[in-house]
Amino acid sequence: MTTENTMLAVDNLNVHYGDFKALHNISLKISSGSVVSIIGSNGAGKSTLLNTIMGINKPSDGTIAFFSKKIGGMPTNQVVAEGISMSPEGSRVFEKMTVEENLLMGAYLKQARQRKDERLEKVYGLFPVLKEKREQHASFLSGGQRQMLAIARGIMTGPKLLLCDEISLGLAPVVIKDIYQKIKEINREGVTIVLVEQDVKRSLKHSDYSYVMLKGKIVMEGKSSELPEDEVRDAYFGVNKYAKY
Ligand SMILES: Nc1ncnc2c1ncn2[C@@H]1O[C@H](COP(=O)(O)OP(=O)(O)O)[C@@H](O)[C@H]1O
Ligand SMILES: [Mg+2]
């Protein structure tokens, strides 16, 4: 990867939960404007990585730099203010709030608050179904609509980088297609995207560059169009030449 347009650089990152080491010397780079996928099976450490970038988990050592500014260990609200946002795993939304109230929760920061009407309009343009349902409680949304709401809330802060944790989990193929179309549109508008996925084929298809994680390590990386799917699968499952990890 070229370094001149690097937006996010993670260098030798280690993260622990108590005595358990969840991330081992993770290094990666995300270029401005790209879609990057992080592929890995359950427990590989994908969410831990995203949560650490967001300041939810603290690094034991190593650095995270966003436009060269060190953000590792910063509180989440500051990370968001720098321009990073996340659609968390499990399309978590506030069930007892309306769709619009959920979106406004994404605009609680001062900078975002000042531009909330403009942002709401933009989000509703991208997700017309959310506009239709804006007065309804989120608990009435379908799984796909909830996922859209979680993504939409993520872009209410006007991020430069959006981290998407398993946005296709548990959804029907036709809905997944729709959601990936939205991700493409968000990316076209200039937002850099990190996609965390368990589906190898889908990850490669929708990204420019991919990293494969296994047991808290990055074991493979490359341009998505050039990575052989079979080898990505070996890395994903930790078999053949990846059995050593
Ligand atoms: N809060 C936690 N406390 C202790 N261990 C955790 C915690 N969260 C995740 N882990 C462990 O860290 C490893 C990576 O988990 P996670 O980042 O959720 O993986 P993934 O998102 O790839 O499924 C797993 O072994 C998991 O059991
Ligand atoms: Mg996860």
PDB file of C-alpha atoms and ligand atoms in Angstrom:
ATOM      1  CA  MET A   1       0.000   0.000   0.000  1.00  0.00           C
ATOM      2  CA  THR A   2       1.211   3.487  -0.748  1.00  0.00           C
ATOM      3  CA  THR A   3       1.846   5.579   2.300  1.00  0.00           C
ATOM      4  CA  GLU A   4       1.330   9.084   0.877  1.00  0.00           C
ATOM      5  CA  ASN A   5      -2.485   8.932   1.114  1.00  0.00           C
ATOM      6  CA  THR A   6      -2.676   6.867   4.274  1.00  0.00           C
ATOM      7  CA  MET A   7      -5.632   7.908   6.395  1.00  0.00           C
ATOM      8  CA  LEU A   8      -5.295   5.423   9.217  1.00  0.00           C
ATOM      9  CA  ALA A   9      -2.118   3.608  10.203  1.00  0.00           C
ATOM     10  CA  VAL A  10      -2.086   0.935  12.887  1.00  0.00           C
ATOM     11  CA  ASP A  11       1.381  -0.107  13.942  1.00  0.00           C
ATOM     12  CA  ASN A  12       2.304  -3.094  16.112  1.00  0.00           C
ATOM     13  CA  LEU A  13      -0.901  -2.933  18.084  1.00  0.00           C
ATOM     14  CA  ASN A  14      -1.396  -5.308  21.019  1.00  0.00           C
ATOM     15  CA  VAL A  15      -4.610  -5.525  23.005  1.00  0.00           C
ATOM     16  CA  HIS A  16      -5.402  -7.614  26.079  1.00  0.00           C
ATOM     17  CA  TYR A  17      -8.544  -8.569  27.963  1.00  0.00           C
ATOM     18  CA  GLY A  18      -6.993  -9.200  31.365  1.00  0.00           C
ATOM     19  CA  ASP A  19      -4.338 -11.855  30.767  1.00  0.00           C
ATOM     20  CA  PHE A  20      -5.755 -12.852  27.393  1.00  0.00           C
ATOM     21  CA  LYS A  21      -3.979 -11.344  24.423  1.00  0.00           C
ATOM     22  CA  ALA A  22      -6.646 -10.646  21.787  1.00  0.00           C
ATOM     23  CA  LEU A  23      -4.529  -8.725  19.247  1.00  0.00           C
ATOM     24  CA  HIS A  24      -0.923  -9.591  18.378  1.00  0.00           C
ATOM     25  CA  ASN A  25       1.240  -6.953  16.681  1.00  0.00           C
ATOM     26  CA  ILE A  26      -1.424  -5.767  14.287  1.00  0.00           C
ATOM     27  CA  SER A  27      -0.141  -3.416  11.592  1.00  0.00           C
ATOM     28  CA  LEU A  28      -2.286  -2.089   8.792  1.00  0.00           C
ATOM     29  CA  LYS A  29      -2.873   0.943   6.621  1.00  0.00           C
ATOM     30  CA  ILE A  30      -6.075   2.360   5.236  1.00  0.00           C
ATOM     31  CA  SER A  31      -5.824   4.655   2.218  1.00  0.00           C
ATOM     32  CA  SER A  32      -8.073   7.680   1.841  1.00  0.00           C
ATOM     33  CA  GLY A  33     -11.097   6.952  -0.306  1.00  0.00           C
ATOM     34  CA  SER A  34     -10.729   3.175  -0.257  1.00  0.00           C
ATOM     35  CA  VAL A  35     -12.916   0.314   0.926  1.00  0.00           C
ATOM     36  CA  VAL A  36     -10.856  -2.090   3.011  1.00  0.00           C
ATOM     37  CA  SER A  37     -12.113  -5.380   4.355  1.00  0.00           C
ATOM     38  CA  ILE A  38     -11.037  -7.239   7.424  1.00  0.00           C
ATOM     39  CA  ILE A  39     -11.937 -10.872   6.976  1.00  0.00           C
ATOM     40  CA  GLY A  40     -11.905 -13.426   9.769  1.00  0.00           C
ATOM     41  CA  SER A  41     -13.913 -16.109  11.484  1.00  0.00           C
ATOM     42  CA  ASN A  42     -15.668 -15.767  14.813  1.00  0.00           C
ATOM     43  CA  GLY A  43     -13.223 -14.811  17.557  1.00  0.00           C
ATOM     44  CA  ALA A  44     -10.430 -13.708  15.180  1.00  0.00           C
ATOM     45  CA  GLY A  45     -10.274 -10.290  16.835  1.00  0.00           C
ATOM     46  CA  LYS A  46     -12.066  -8.142  14.265  1.00  0.00           C
ATOM     47  CA  SER A  47     -14.388  -6.367  16.686  1.00  0.00           C
ATOM     48  CA  THR A  48     -11.579  -5.923  19.181  1.00  0.00           C
ATOM     49  CA  LEU A  49      -9.597  -4.134  16.476  1.00  0.00           C
ATOM     50  CA  LEU A  50     -12.476  -1.822  15.534  1.00  0.00           C
ATOM     51  CA  ASN A  51     -13.310  -1.162  19.178  1.00  0.00           C
ATOM     52  CA  THR A  52      -9.693  -0.267  19.855  1.00  0.00           C
ATOM     53  CA  ILE A  53      -9.631   2.192  16.957  1.00  0.00           C
ATOM     54  CA  MET A  54     -12.824   3.728  18.414  1.00  0.00           C
ATOM     55  CA  GLY A  55     -11.238   4.086  21.861  1.00  0.00           C
ATOM     56  CA  ILE A  56     -13.575   1.513  23.463  1.00  0.00           C
ATOM     57  CA  ASN A  57     -10.663  -0.861  24.143  1.00  0.00           C
ATOM     58  CA  LYS A  58      -7.273   0.456  25.168  1.00  0.00           C
ATOM     59  CA  PRO A  59      -4.073  -0.669  23.434  1.00  0.00           C
ATOM     60  CA  SER A  60      -1.459  -2.381  25.624  1.00  0.00           C
ATOM     61  CA  ASP A  61       1.133  -1.046  23.209  1.00  0.00           C
ATOM     62  CA  GLY A  62       1.520   0.004  19.612  1.00  0.00           C
ATOM     63  CA  THR A  63       0.132   3.060  17.847  1.00  0.00           C
ATOM     64  CA  ILE A  64      -2.966   4.098  15.951  1.00  0.00           C
ATOM     65  CA  ALA A  65      -2.532   7.211  13.821  1.00  0.00           C
ATOM     66  CA  PHE A  66      -5.303   9.031  11.974  1.00  0.00           C
ATOM     67  CA  PHE A  67      -3.894  11.528   9.453  1.00  0.00           C
ATOM     68  CA  SER A  68      -0.624  11.151  11.386  1.00  0.00           C
ATOM     69  CA  LYS A  69      -2.238  12.155  14.690  1.00  0.00           C
ATOM     70  CA  LYS A  70      -1.904   9.562  17.449  1.00  0.00           C
ATOM     71  CA  ILE A  71      -5.394   8.525  18.514  1.00  0.00           C
ATOM     72  CA  GLY A  72      -4.661   5.214  20.310  1.00  0.00           C
ATOM     73  CA  GLY A  73      -6.241   5.289  23.769  1.00  0.00           C
ATOM     74  CA  MET A  74      -8.200   8.508  23.156  1.00  0.00           C
ATOM     75  CA  PRO A  75     -11.743   8.564  24.539  1.00  0.00           C
ATOM     76  CA  THR A  76     -14.400   7.603  21.990  1.00  0.00           C
ATOM     77  CA  ASN A  77     -15.997  11.044  21.744  1.00  0.00           C
ATOM     78  CA  GLN A  78     -12.633  12.505  20.748  1.00  0.00           C
ATOM     79  CA  VAL A  79     -12.078   9.760  18.180  1.00  0.00           C
ATOM     80  CA  VAL A  80     -15.487  10.588  16.716  1.00  0.00           C
ATOM     81  CA  ALA A  81     -14.618  14.286  16.694  1.00  0.00           C
ATOM     82  CA  GLU A  82     -11.452  13.458  14.737  1.00  0.00           C
ATOM     83  CA  GLY A  83     -13.660  11.940  12.027  1.00  0.00           C
ATOM     84  CA  ILE A  84     -14.083   8.218  12.698  1.00  0.00           C
ATOM     85  CA  SER A  85     -17.398   6.526  13.259  1.00  0.00           C
ATOM     86  CA  MET A  86     -18.640   2.963  13.671  1.00  0.00           C
ATOM     87  CA  SER A  87     -21.697   0.904  12.878  1.00  0.00           C
ATOM     88  CA  PRO A  88     -21.413  -1.609  15.738  1.00  0.00           C
ATOM     89  CA  GLU A  89     -21.848  -5.356  15.471  1.00  0.00           C
ATOM     90  CA  GLY A  90     -25.415  -6.622  15.838  1.00  0.00           C
ATOM     91  CA  SER A  91     -27.012  -3.501  14.274  1.00  0.00           C
ATOM     92  CA  ARG A  92     -27.538  -2.103  17.737  1.00  0.00           C
ATOM     93  CA  VAL A  93     -30.151   0.631  17.803  1.00  0.00           C
ATOM     94  CA  PHE A  94     -32.146   2.245  20.607  1.00  0.00           C
ATOM     95  CA  GLU A  95     -35.375   0.234  20.447  1.00  0.00           C
ATOM     96  CA  LYS A  96     -37.545   2.616  22.444  1.00  0.00           C
ATOM     97  CA  MET A  97     -36.574   5.663  20.454  1.00  0.00           C
ATOM     98  CA  THR A  98     -37.962   6.657  17.106  1.00  0.00           C
ATOM     99  CA  VAL A  99     -35.881   6.295  13.971  1.00  0.00           C
ATOM    100  CA  GLU A 100     -35.196  10.021  13.941  1.00  0.00           C
ATOM    101  CA  GLU A 101     -34.255  10.110  17.615  1.00  0.00           C
ATOM    102  CA  ASN A 102     -31.796   7.302  16.905  1.00  0.00           C
ATOM    103  CA  LEU A 103     -30.263   9.351  14.121  1.00  0.00           C
ATOM    104  CA  LEU A 104     -30.030  12.433  16.313  1.00  0.00           C
ATOM    105  CA  MET A 105     -28.128  10.373  18.901  1.00  0.00           C
ATOM    106  CA  GLY A 106     -25.455  10.142  16.219  1.00  0.00           C
ATOM    107  CA  ALA A 107     -25.271  13.924  16.117  1.00  0.00           C
ATOM    108  CA  TYR A 108     -24.719  14.620  19.786  1.00  0.00           C
ATOM    109  CA  LEU A 109     -21.290  16.107  19.288  1.00  0.00           C
ATOM    110  CA  LYS A 110     -21.211  19.865  19.041  1.00  0.00           C
ATOM    111  CA  GLN A 111     -19.901  20.034  15.493  1.00  0.00           C
ATOM    112  CA  ALA A 112     -22.452  17.488  14.311  1.00  0.00           C
ATOM    113  CA  ARG A 113     -25.294  19.209  16.187  1.00  0.00           C
ATOM    114  CA  GLN A 114     -24.739  22.411  14.304  1.00  0.00           C
ATOM    115  CA  ARG A 115     -25.203  20.597  11.011  1.00  0.00           C
ATOM    116  CA  LYS A 116     -27.846  18.092  12.049  1.00  0.00           C
ATOM    117  CA  ASP A 117     -30.632  19.240   9.681  1.00  0.00           C
ATOM    118  CA  GLU A 118     -28.320  19.085   6.703  1.00  0.00           C
ATOM    119  CA  ARG A 119     -27.049  15.663   7.795  1.00  0.00           C
ATOM    120  CA  LEU A 120     -30.556  14.322   8.417  1.00  0.00           C
ATOM    121  CA  GLU A 121     -31.566  15.400   4.941  1.00  0.00           C
ATOM    122  CA  LYS A 122     -28.565  13.663   3.464  1.00  0.00           C
ATOM    123  CA  VAL A 123     -29.149  10.455   5.402  1.00  0.00           C
ATOM    124  CA  TYR A 124     -32.834  10.420   4.427  1.00  0.00           C
ATOM    125  CA  GLY A 125     -31.821  10.913   0.797  1.00  0.00           C
ATOM    126  CA  LEU A 126     -29.629   7.847   1.040  1.00  0.00           C
ATOM    127  CA  PHE A 127     -32.120   5.785   3.066  1.00  0.00           C
ATOM    128  CA  PRO A 128     -35.646   6.846   2.014  1.00  0.00           C
ATOM    129  CA  VAL A 129     -37.169   4.015   4.058  1.00  0.00           C
ATOM    130  CA  LEU A 130     -35.829   5.628   7.229  1.00  0.00           C
ATOM    131  CA  LYS A 131     -37.510   8.890   6.265  1.00  0.00           C
ATOM    132  CA  GLU A 132     -40.822   7.068   5.820  1.00  0.00           C
ATOM    133  CA  LYS A 133     -40.431   5.487   9.255  1.00  0.00           C
ATOM    134  CA  ARG A 134     -38.856   8.384  11.060  1.00  0.00           C
ATOM    135  CA  GLU A 135     -41.635   8.720  13.669  1.00  0.00           C
ATOM    136  CA  GLN A 136     -41.791   4.980  14.390  1.00  0.00           C
ATOM    137  CA  HIS A 137     -39.986   3.243  17.203  1.00  0.00           C
ATOM    138  CA  ALA A 138     -36.895   1.407  16.036  1.00  0.00           C
ATOM    139  CA  SER A 139     -38.339  -1.801  17.518  1.00  0.00           C
ATOM    140  CA  PHE A 140     -40.747  -1.921  14.560  1.00  0.00           C
ATOM    141  CA  LEU A 141     -37.984  -2.030  11.969  1.00  0.00           C
ATOM    142  CA  SER A 142     -37.021  -5.175  10.062  1.00  0.00           C
ATOM    143  CA  GLY A 143     -33.498  -6.567  10.459  1.00  0.00           C
ATOM    144  CA  GLY A 144     -32.336  -4.885   7.259  1.00  0.00           C
ATOM    145  CA  GLN A 145     -33.859  -1.556   8.249  1.00  0.00           C
ATOM    146  CA  ARG A 146     -32.197  -1.739  11.655  1.00  0.00           C
ATOM    147  CA  GLN A 147     -28.863  -2.314   9.972  1.00  0.00           C
ATOM    148  CA  MET A 148     -29.510   0.662   7.724  1.00  0.00           C
ATOM    149  CA  LEU A 149     -30.360   2.746  10.782  1.00  0.00           C
ATOM    150  CA  ALA A 150     -27.116   1.711  12.483  1.00  0.00           C
ATOM    151  CA  ILE A 151     -25.126   2.727   9.390  1.00  0.00           C
ATOM    152  CA  ALA A 152     -27.123   5.941   8.978  1.00  0.00           C
ATOM    153  CA  ARG A 153     -26.477   6.858  12.615  1.00  0.00           C
ATOM    154  CA  GLY A 154     -22.793   6.289  11.962  1.00  0.00           C
ATOM    155  CA  ILE A 155     -22.734   8.851   9.174  1.00  0.00           C
ATOM    156  CA  MET A 156     -24.653  11.492  11.157  1.00  0.00           C
ATOM    157  CA  THR A 157     -21.338  12.647  12.628  1.00  0.00           C
ATOM    158  CA  GLY A 158     -20.012  13.321   9.124  1.00  0.00           C
ATOM    159  CA  PRO A 159     -17.106  10.856   9.402  1.00  0.00           C
ATOM    160  CA  LYS A 160     -14.133  10.624   7.074  1.00  0.00           C
ATOM    161  CA  LEU A 161     -13.777   6.972   8.042  1.00  0.00           C
ATOM    162  CA  LEU A 162     -16.679   4.610   8.738  1.00  0.00           C
ATOM    163  CA  LEU A 163     -16.026   1.254  10.413  1.00  0.00           C
ATOM    164  CA  CYS A 164     -18.730  -1.327   9.651  1.00  0.00           C
ATOM    165  CA  ASP A 165     -18.807  -4.374  11.925  1.00  0.00           C
ATOM    166  CA  GLU A 166     -20.566  -7.344  10.260  1.00  0.00           C
ATOM    167  CA  ILE A 167     -23.303  -5.445   8.489  1.00  0.00           C
ATOM    168  CA  SER A 168     -24.563  -8.534   6.653  1.00  0.00           C
ATOM    169  CA  LEU A 169     -24.938 -10.845   9.636  1.00  0.00           C
ATOM    170  CA  GLY A 170     -28.291 -12.637   9.732  1.00  0.00           C
ATOM    171  CA  LEU A 171     -29.782 -10.789   6.755  1.00  0.00           C
ATOM    172  CA  ALA A 172     -31.336 -12.187   3.576  1.00  0.00           C
ATOM    173  CA  PRO A 173     -29.185 -12.010   0.424  1.00  0.00           C
ATOM    174  CA  VAL A 174     -31.444  -9.460  -1.268  1.00  0.00           C
ATOM    175  CA  VAL A 175     -31.213  -7.180   1.780  1.00  0.00           C
ATOM    176  CA  ILE A 176     -27.433  -7.613   1.957  1.00  0.00           C
ATOM    177  CA  LYS A 177     -27.170  -6.543  -1.661  1.00  0.00           C
ATOM    178  CA  ASP A 178     -29.131  -3.420  -0.858  1.00  0.00           C
ATOM    179  CA  ILE A 179     -26.943  -2.590   2.124  1.00  0.00           C
ATOM    180  CA  TYR A 180     -23.727  -3.037   0.164  1.00  0.00           C
ATOM    181  CA  GLN A 181     -25.138  -0.747  -2.513  1.00  0.00           C
ATOM    182  CA  LYS A 182     -25.582   1.926   0.173  1.00  0.00           C
ATOM    183  CA  ILE A 183     -22.030   1.393   1.376  1.00  0.00           C
ATOM    184  CA  LYS A 184     -20.834   1.963  -2.166  1.00  0.00           C
ATOM    185  CA  GLU A 185     -22.795   5.203  -2.356  1.00  0.00           C
ATOM    186  CA  ILE A 186     -21.406   6.393   0.986  1.00  0.00           C
ATOM    187  CA  ASN A 187     -17.901   5.601  -0.280  1.00  0.00           C
ATOM    188  CA  ARG A 188     -18.535   7.492  -3.522  1.00  0.00           C
ATOM    189  CA  GLU A 189     -19.440  10.530  -1.459  1.00  0.00           C
ATOM    190  CA  GLY A 190     -15.908  10.463  -0.108  1.00  0.00           C
ATOM    191  CA  VAL A 191     -16.148   8.381   3.059  1.00  0.00           C
ATOM    192  CA  THR A 192     -13.410   5.770   3.509  1.00  0.00           C
ATOM    193  CA  ILE A 193     -14.859   2.431   4.600  1.00  0.00           C
ATOM    194  CA  VAL A 194     -13.615  -0.492   6.683  1.00  0.00           C
ATOM    195  CA  LEU A 195     -15.784  -3.588   6.292  1.00  0.00           C
ATOM    196  CA  VAL A 196     -15.538  -6.372   8.824  1.00  0.00           C
ATOM    197  CA  GLU A 197     -16.962  -9.543   7.326  1.00  0.00           C
ATOM    198  CA  GLN A 198     -17.040 -13.298   7.821  1.00  0.00           C
ATOM    199  CA  ASP A 199     -18.018 -14.002   4.227  1.00  0.00           C
ATOM    200  CA  VAL A 200     -14.839 -14.333   2.144  1.00  0.00           C
ATOM    201  CA  LYS A 201     -16.404 -13.958  -1.277  1.00  0.00           C
ATOM    202  CA  ARG A 202     -18.456 -10.945  -0.312  1.00  0.00           C
ATOM    203  CA  SER A 203     -15.512  -9.210   1.371  1.00  0.00           C
ATOM    204  CA  LEU A 204     -13.289  -9.583  -1.663  1.00  0.00           C
ATOM    205  CA  LYS A 205     -16.029  -8.462  -4.002  1.00  0.00           C
ATOM    206  CA  HIS A 206     -16.818  -5.244  -2.179  1.00  0.00           C
ATOM    207  CA  SER A 207     -13.366  -3.992  -1.238  1.00  0.00           C
ATOM    208  CA  ASP A 208     -10.187  -2.622  -2.805  1.00  0.00           C
ATOM    209  CA  TYR A 209      -7.821  -4.113  -0.258  1.00  0.00           C
ATOM    210  CA  SER A 210      -8.211  -6.920   2.272  1.00  0.00           C
ATOM    211  CA  TYR A 211      -6.627  -8.134   5.480  1.00  0.00           C
ATOM    212  CA  VAL A 212      -7.273 -11.617   6.830  1.00  0.00           C
ATOM    213  CA  MET A 213      -7.201 -12.079  10.597  1.00  0.00           C
ATOM    214  CA  LEU A 214      -6.627 -15.362  12.400  1.00  0.00           C
ATOM    215  CA  LYS A 215      -6.312 -15.735  16.177  1.00  0.00           C
ATOM    216  CA  GLY A 216      -5.644 -12.047  16.721  1.00  0.00           C
ATOM    217  CA  LYS A 217      -3.035 -11.771  13.970  1.00  0.00           C
ATOM    218  CA  ILE A 218      -3.031 -10.497  10.422  1.00  0.00           C
ATOM    219  CA  VAL A 219      -1.950 -13.493   8.376  1.00  0.00           C
ATOM    220  CA  MET A 220      -2.612 -12.296   4.846  1.00  0.00           C
ATOM    221  CA  GLU A 221      -3.198  -9.073   2.972  1.00  0.00           C
ATOM    222  CA  GLY A 222      -3.393  -7.767  -0.565  1.00  0.00           C
ATOM    223  CA  LYS A 223      -5.495  -6.149  -3.240  1.00  0.00           C
ATOM    224  CA  SER A 224      -8.889  -7.813  -3.084  1.00  0.00           C
ATOM    225  CA  SER A 225      -8.949  -8.412  -6.837  1.00  0.00           C
ATOM    226  CA  GLU A 226      -5.631 -10.227  -6.651  1.00  0.00           C
ATOM    227  CA  LEU A 227      -6.090 -12.401  -3.567  1.00  0.00           C
ATOM    228  CA  PRO A 228      -6.846 -16.036  -4.459  1.00  0.00           C
ATOM    229  CA  GLU A 229     -10.123 -16.957  -2.794  1.00  0.00           C
ATOM    230  CA  ASP A 230      -8.882 -20.466  -1.920  1.00  0.00           C
ATOM    231  CA  GLU A 231      -5.883 -19.133  -0.090  1.00  0.00           C
ATOM    232  CA  VAL A 232      -7.986 -16.563   1.744  1.00  0.00           C
ATOM    233  CA  ARG A 233     -10.153 -19.472   2.891  1.00  0.00           C
ATOM    234  CA  ASP A 234      -7.077 -21.372   4.126  1.00  0.00           C
ATOM    235  CA  ALA A 235      -6.008 -18.300   6.069  1.00  0.00           C
ATOM    236  CA  TYR A 236      -9.523 -17.787   7.408  1.00  0.00           C
ATOM    237  CA  PHE A 237      -9.755 -21.349   8.711  1.00  0.00           C
ATOM    238  CA  GLY A 238      -6.089 -21.586   9.722  1.00  0.00           C
ATOM    239  CA  VAL A 239      -5.356 -24.662   7.602  1.00  0.00           C
ATOM    240  CA  ASN A 240      -2.540 -25.760   5.258  1.00  0.00           C
ATOM    241  CA  LYS A 241       0.237 -23.170   5.380  1.00  0.00           C
ATOM    242  CA  TYR A 242      -1.773 -21.122   7.899  1.00  0.00           C
ATOM    243  CA  ALA A 243      -1.921 -23.971  10.441  1.00  0.00           C
ATOM    244  CA  LYS A 244       1.246 -22.622  12.078  1.00  0.00           C
ATOM    245  CA  TYR A 245      -0.555 -19.563  13.545  1.00  0.00           C
TER     246      TYR A 245
HETATM  247  N1  LIG B   1     -14.883  -8.326  26.645  1.00  0.00           N
HETATM  248  C1  LIG B   1     -14.118  -9.391  26.462  1.00  0.00           C
HETATM  249  N2  LIG B   1     -13.495 -10.011  27.494  1.00  0.00           N
HETATM  250  C2  LIG B   1     -12.713 -11.097  27.315  1.00  0.00           C
HETATM  251  N3  LIG B   1     -12.445 -11.640  26.130  1.00  0.00           N
HETATM  252  C3  LIG B   1     -13.027 -11.071  25.066  1.00  0.00           C
HETATM  253  C4  LIG B   1     -13.882  -9.929  25.163  1.00  0.00           C
HETATM  254  N4  LIG B   1     -14.305  -9.582  23.928  1.00  0.00           N
HETATM  255  C5  LIG B   1     -13.744 -10.471  23.088  1.00  0.00           C
HETATM  256  N5  LIG B   1     -12.982 -11.368  23.773  1.00  0.00           N
HETATM  257  C6  LIG B   1     -12.186 -12.452  23.168  1.00  0.00           C
HETATM  258  O1  LIG B   1     -11.280 -11.883  22.250  1.00  0.00           O
HETATM  259  C7  LIG B   1     -11.184 -12.669  21.071  1.00  0.00           C
HETATM  260  C8  LIG B   1     -11.562 -11.821  19.867  1.00  0.00           C
HETATM  261  O2  LIG B   1     -12.938 -11.476  19.950  1.00  0.00           O
HETATM  262  P1  LIG B   1     -13.613 -10.498  18.912  1.00  0.00           P
HETATM  263  O3  LIG B   1     -12.758  -9.309  18.732  1.00  0.00           O
HETATM  264  O4  LIG B   1     -15.012 -10.284  19.360  1.00  0.00           O
HETATM  265  O5  LIG B   1     -13.576 -11.386  17.584  1.00  0.00           O
HETATM  266  P2  LIG B   1     -14.421 -11.265  16.244  1.00  0.00           P
HETATM  267  O6  LIG B   1     -15.062  -9.919  16.202  1.00  0.00           O
HETATM  268  O7  LIG B   1     -13.419 -11.473  15.150  1.00  0.00           O
HETATM  269  O8  LIG B   1     -15.431 -12.363  16.285  1.00  0.00           O
HETATM  270  C9  LIG B   1     -12.093 -13.873  21.294  1.00  0.00           C
HETATM  271  O9  LIG B   1     -11.319 -14.940  21.766  1.00  0.00           O
HETATM  272  C10 LIG B   1     -13.061 -13.387  22.353  1.00  0.00           C
HETATM  273  O10 LIG B   1     -13.528 -14.467  23.123  1.00  0.00           O
HETATM  274 MG    MG B   2     -17.027  -9.356  16.013  1.00  0.00          MG
END
